[in-house]
Amino acid sequence: AQSVTQPDIHITVSEGASLELRCNYSYGATPYLFWYVQSPGQGLQLLLKYFSGDTLVQGIKGFEAEFKRSQSSFNLRKPSVHWSDAAEYFCAVGARSGNTPLVFGKGTRLSVIA
Amino acid sequence: DTAVSQTPKYLVTQMGNDKSIKCEQNLGHDTMYWYKQDSKKFLKIMFSYNNKELIINETVPNRFSPKSPDKAHLNLHINSLELGDSAVYFCASTPLGVKNTEAFFGQGTRLTVV
C-alpha cells in the first residue's frame, strides 16, 4: 500500500532563511508526487508535481523539490522564506495507473519568525 | 471561474441532524473524490466516483452517503451527525485516462457538530 511520511510535524524558520521539508514515500512503482500548501482556513493549493523526467522540479512561489528514487524521497526546498509562506505543507503520492486517490502525508506546519 | 466549488464553506449543526455538502466541478473531469481532514490536519480519502459510479468507499460509516447526479457533481449527505464528524471536507476531481495531471481541490467545507 502507498504511504507518505513527513517526519517533521512543525518547523520554525527565520524570514530569509532557507527551508527544506522532508517527505518519504512508500510505493511499489514510480509514483506521481505532489506538494500542496494549505494556508490557515484555506483550501489546498498545488505547489509542484513530479511525473517523470528531470528529478528537480520547480513550482510556484519559488519552491522546488527533488525526487530521489534511491531514498524514496521528495523533499521540498526554498532558498529564502517569506513570512507569507507560513502554512501547512502536504506531500502526496499518486498512482500512475487509473484515477486512484492521492495518499497524503500528515503535513508539516511551517512557522516563520522575523 | 472556480474549477471545483463546494457549498457551504461553513456548516454548524447539532448532533443528530442530517446535512448535505455540495460539490461541482466545471473542468469536464470524470472522477471526483471526497476527502476528510481531521482536527490534526490529516487528509484521508472517503469516496471516489468515476462517471457517477462509486469506485472507492474507504470504510466510511453508512451515515455518509455520496450521490453523483451527473459527472460534474458529487454531493455528500450525512445522516445523524455525530461530534466526531466535525472536520473539513474537501472535494476534488481528476480527468480519467489523462496522464501527468494533478487533482484539483475545492476550498473545503468546515463542518462543526455541536
CSV table of N, CA, C and O in Angstrom, one decimal, chain B residues 69-111:
chain,number,residue,atom,x,y,z
B,69,PRO,N,-25.3,13.0,-9.2
B,69,PRO,CA,-26.4,13.1,-10.2
B,69,PRO,C,-25.9,13.1,-11.6
B,69,PRO,O,-26.6,12.7,-12.6
B,70,ASP,N,-24.7,13.6,-11.8
B,70,ASP,CA,-24.0,13.6,-13.1
B,70,ASP,C,-22.5,13.8,-12.8
B,70,ASP,O,-22.1,14.0,-11.7
B,71,LYS,N,-21.7,13.7,-13.9
B,71,LYS,CA,-20.3,13.6,-13.6
B,71,LYS,C,-19.7,14.9,-13.1
B,71,LYS,O,-18.5,14.9,-12.7
B,72,ALA,N,-20.4,16.0,-13.2
B,72,ALA,CA,-19.9,17.3,-12.7
B,72,ALA,C,-20.2,17.5,-11.3
B,72,ALA,O,-19.8,18.5,-10.7
B,73,HIS,N,-21.0,16.7,-10.7
B,73,HIS,CA,-21.5,16.9,-9.3
B,73,HIS,C,-21.3,15.7,-8.4
B,73,HIS,O,-21.5,14.5,-8.9
B,74,LEU,N,-20.8,15.9,-7.2
B,74,LEU,CA,-20.7,14.8,-6.2
B,74,LEU,C,-21.0,15.4,-4.9
B,74,LEU,O,-20.3,16.2,-4.3
B,75,ASN,N,-22.2,15.1,-4.4
B,75,ASN,CA,-22.7,15.6,-3.1
B,75,ASN,C,-22.5,14.6,-2.0
B,75,ASN,O,-22.4,13.4,-2.3
B,76,LEU,N,-22.4,15.1,-0.8
B,76,LEU,CA,-22.1,14.3,0.3
B,76,LEU,C,-23.2,14.5,1.3
B,76,LEU,O,-23.4,15.6,1.8
B,77,HIS,N,-24.0,13.5,1.6
B,77,HIS,CA,-25.1,13.6,2.6
B,77,HIS,C,-24.7,12.8,3.9
B,77,HIS,O,-24.2,11.7,3.8
B,78,ILE,N,-24.9,13.5,5.0
B,78,ILE,CA,-24.5,12.8,6.3
B,78,ILE,C,-25.8,12.8,7.2
B,78,ILE,O,-26.4,13.8,7.4
B,79,ASN,N,-26.1,11.6,7.6
B,79,ASN,CA,-27.2,11.4,8.5
B,79,ASN,C,-26.8,11.3,9.9
B,79,ASN,O,-25.6,10.9,10.2
B,80,SER,N,-27.7,11.7,10.8
B,80,SER,CA,-27.4,11.5,12.3
B,80,SER,C,-26.0,12.0,12.6
B,80,SER,O,-25.2,11.2,13.2
B,81,LEU,N,-25.8,13.2,12.4
B,81,LEU,CA,-24.4,13.7,12.7
B,81,LEU,C,-24.0,13.5,14.1
B,81,LEU,O,-24.7,13.7,15.0
B,82,GLU,N,-22.7,13.2,14.2
B,82,GLU,CA,-22.0,13.0,15.5
B,82,GLU,C,-20.9,14.0,15.7
B,82,GLU,O,-20.4,14.6,14.7
B,83,LEU,N,-20.5,14.2,16.9
B,83,LEU,CA,-19.4,15.2,17.2
B,83,LEU,C,-18.2,14.8,16.4
B,83,LEU,O,-17.5,15.7,16.0
B,84,GLY,N,-17.9,13.5,16.3
B,84,GLY,CA,-16.7,13.1,15.6
B,84,GLY,C,-16.7,13.4,14.1
B,84,GLY,O,-15.7,13.2,13.4
B,85,ASP,N,-17.8,13.8,13.6
B,85,ASP,CA,-17.9,14.2,12.2
B,85,ASP,C,-17.4,15.6,11.9
B,85,ASP,O,-17.2,15.9,10.7
B,86,SER,N,-17.1,16.3,13.0
B,86,SER,CA,-16.6,17.7,12.8
B,86,SER,C,-15.2,17.6,12.1
B,86,SER,O,-14.3,16.9,12.6
B,87,ALA,N,-15.1,18.2,11.0
B,87,ALA,CA,-13.9,18.2,10.2
B,87,ALA,C,-14.0,19.1,9.0
B,87,ALA,O,-15.0,19.8,8.9
B,88,VAL,N,-13.0,19.2,8.2
B,88,VAL,CA,-13.1,19.9,7.0
B,88,VAL,C,-13.2,18.9,5.9
B,88,VAL,O,-12.3,17.9,5.8
B,89,TYR,N,-14.1,19.0,5.0
B,89,TYR,CA,-14.4,18.0,3.9
B,89,TYR,C,-14.0,18.7,2.6
B,89,TYR,O,-14.5,19.8,2.3
B,90,PHE,N,-13.1,18.0,1.9
B,90,PHE,CA,-12.7,18.5,0.6
B,90,PHE,C,-13.2,17.7,-0.5
B,90,PHE,O,-13.1,16.4,-0.5
B,91,CYS,N,-13.6,18.3,-1.6
B,91,CYS,CA,-14.0,17.7,-2.8
B,91,CYS,C,-12.8,17.9,-3.8
B,91,CYS,O,-12.1,18.9,-3.7
B,92,ALA,N,-12.6,16.9,-4.7
B,92,ALA,CA,-11.5,17.0,-5.7
B,92,ALA,C,-12.0,16.3,-6.9
B,92,ALA,O,-12.9,15.5,-6.9
B,93,SER,N,-11.3,16.6,-8.0
B,93,SER,CA,-11.6,15.9,-9.3
B,93,SER,C,-10.3,15.8,-10.1
B,93,SER,O,-9.3,16.5,-9.9
B,94,THR,N,-10.3,14.7,-10.9
B,94,THR,CA,-9.3,14.5,-11.9
B,94,THR,C,-9.9,14.0,-13.2
B,94,THR,O,-11.0,13.4,-13.2
B,95,PRO,N,-9.2,14.2,-14.3
B,95,PRO,CA,-9.7,13.7,-15.6
B,95,PRO,C,-9.4,12.2,-15.7
B,95,PRO,O,-8.3,11.7,-15.1
B,96,LEU,N,-10.2,11.4,-16.3
B,96,LEU,CA,-10.0,10.0,-16.4
B,96,LEU,C,-9.1,9.7,-17.6
B,96,LEU,O,-9.3,10.3,-18.7
B,97,GLY,N,-8.1,8.8,-17.4
B,97,GLY,CA,-7.3,8.4,-18.5
B,97,GLY,C,-6.3,9.5,-19.0
B,97,GLY,O,-5.8,9.3,-20.1
B,98,VAL,N,-6.1,10.5,-18.2
B,98,VAL,CA,-5.1,11.5,-18.6
B,98,VAL,C,-3.9,11.4,-17.8
B,98,VAL,O,-4.0,11.5,-16.5
B,99,LYS,N,-2.8,11.3,-18.4
B,99,LYS,CA,-1.5,11.2,-17.6
B,99,LYS,C,-1.0,12.6,-17.2
B,99,LYS,O,-1.4,13.6,-17.8
B,100,ASN,N,-0.2,12.5,-16.2
B,100,ASN,CA,0.5,13.8,-15.8
B,100,ASN,C,-0.4,14.9,-15.5
B,100,ASN,O,-0.3,16.0,-16.0
B,101,THR,N,-1.4,14.6,-14.6
B,101,THR,CA,-2.2,15.7,-14.2
B,101,THR,C,-2.5,15.5,-12.7
B,101,THR,O,-2.5,14.4,-12.1
B,102,GLU,N,-2.7,16.6,-12.0
B,102,GLU,CA,-2.9,16.6,-10.6
B,102,GLU,C,-4.4,16.6,-10.3
B,102,GLU,O,-5.3,16.9,-11.2
B,103,ALA,N,-4.7,16.4,-9.0
B,103,ALA,CA,-6.1,16.6,-8.5
B,103,ALA,C,-6.4,18.1,-8.2
B,103,ALA,O,-5.5,18.8,-7.8
B,104,PHE,N,-7.6,18.5,-8.6
B,104,PHE,CA,-8.0,19.8,-8.3
B,104,PHE,C,-8.9,19.8,-7.1
B,104,PHE,O,-9.9,19.1,-7.1
B,105,PHE,N,-8.6,20.6,-6.1
B,105,PHE,CA,-9.4,20.6,-4.9
B,105,PHE,C,-10.3,21.8,-4.8
B,105,PHE,O,-10.0,22.9,-5.2
B,106,GLY,N,-11.5,21.6,-4.1
B,106,GLY,CA,-12.3,22.7,-3.7
B,106,GLY,C,-11.7,23.4,-2.5
B,106,GLY,O,-10.7,23.0,-2.0
B,107,GLN,N,-12.4,24.4,-2.0
B,107,GLN,CA,-11.9,25.2,-0.9
B,107,GLN,C,-12.2,24.6,0.4
B,107,GLN,O,-11.8,25.1,1.5
B,108,GLY,N,-13.0,23.5,0.4
B,108,GLY,CA,-13.3,22.8,1.7
B,108,GLY,C,-14.6,23.3,2.3
B,108,GLY,O,-15.0,24.5,2.1
B,109,THR,N,-15.2,22.4,3.1
B,109,THR,CA,-16.3,22.8,3.9
B,109,THR,C,-16.0,22.4,5.3
B,109,THR,O,-15.7,21.3,5.6
B,110,ARG,N,-16.0,23.4,6.2
B,110,ARG,CA,-15.7,23.2,7.6
B,110,ARG,C,-17.0,22.9,8.3
B,110,ARG,O,-17.9,23.7,8.5
B,111,LEU,N,-17.2,21.6,8.7
B,111,LEU,CA,-18.3,21.1,9.4
B,111,LEU,C,-18.1,21.1,10.9
B,111,LEU,O,-17.1,20.5,11.3
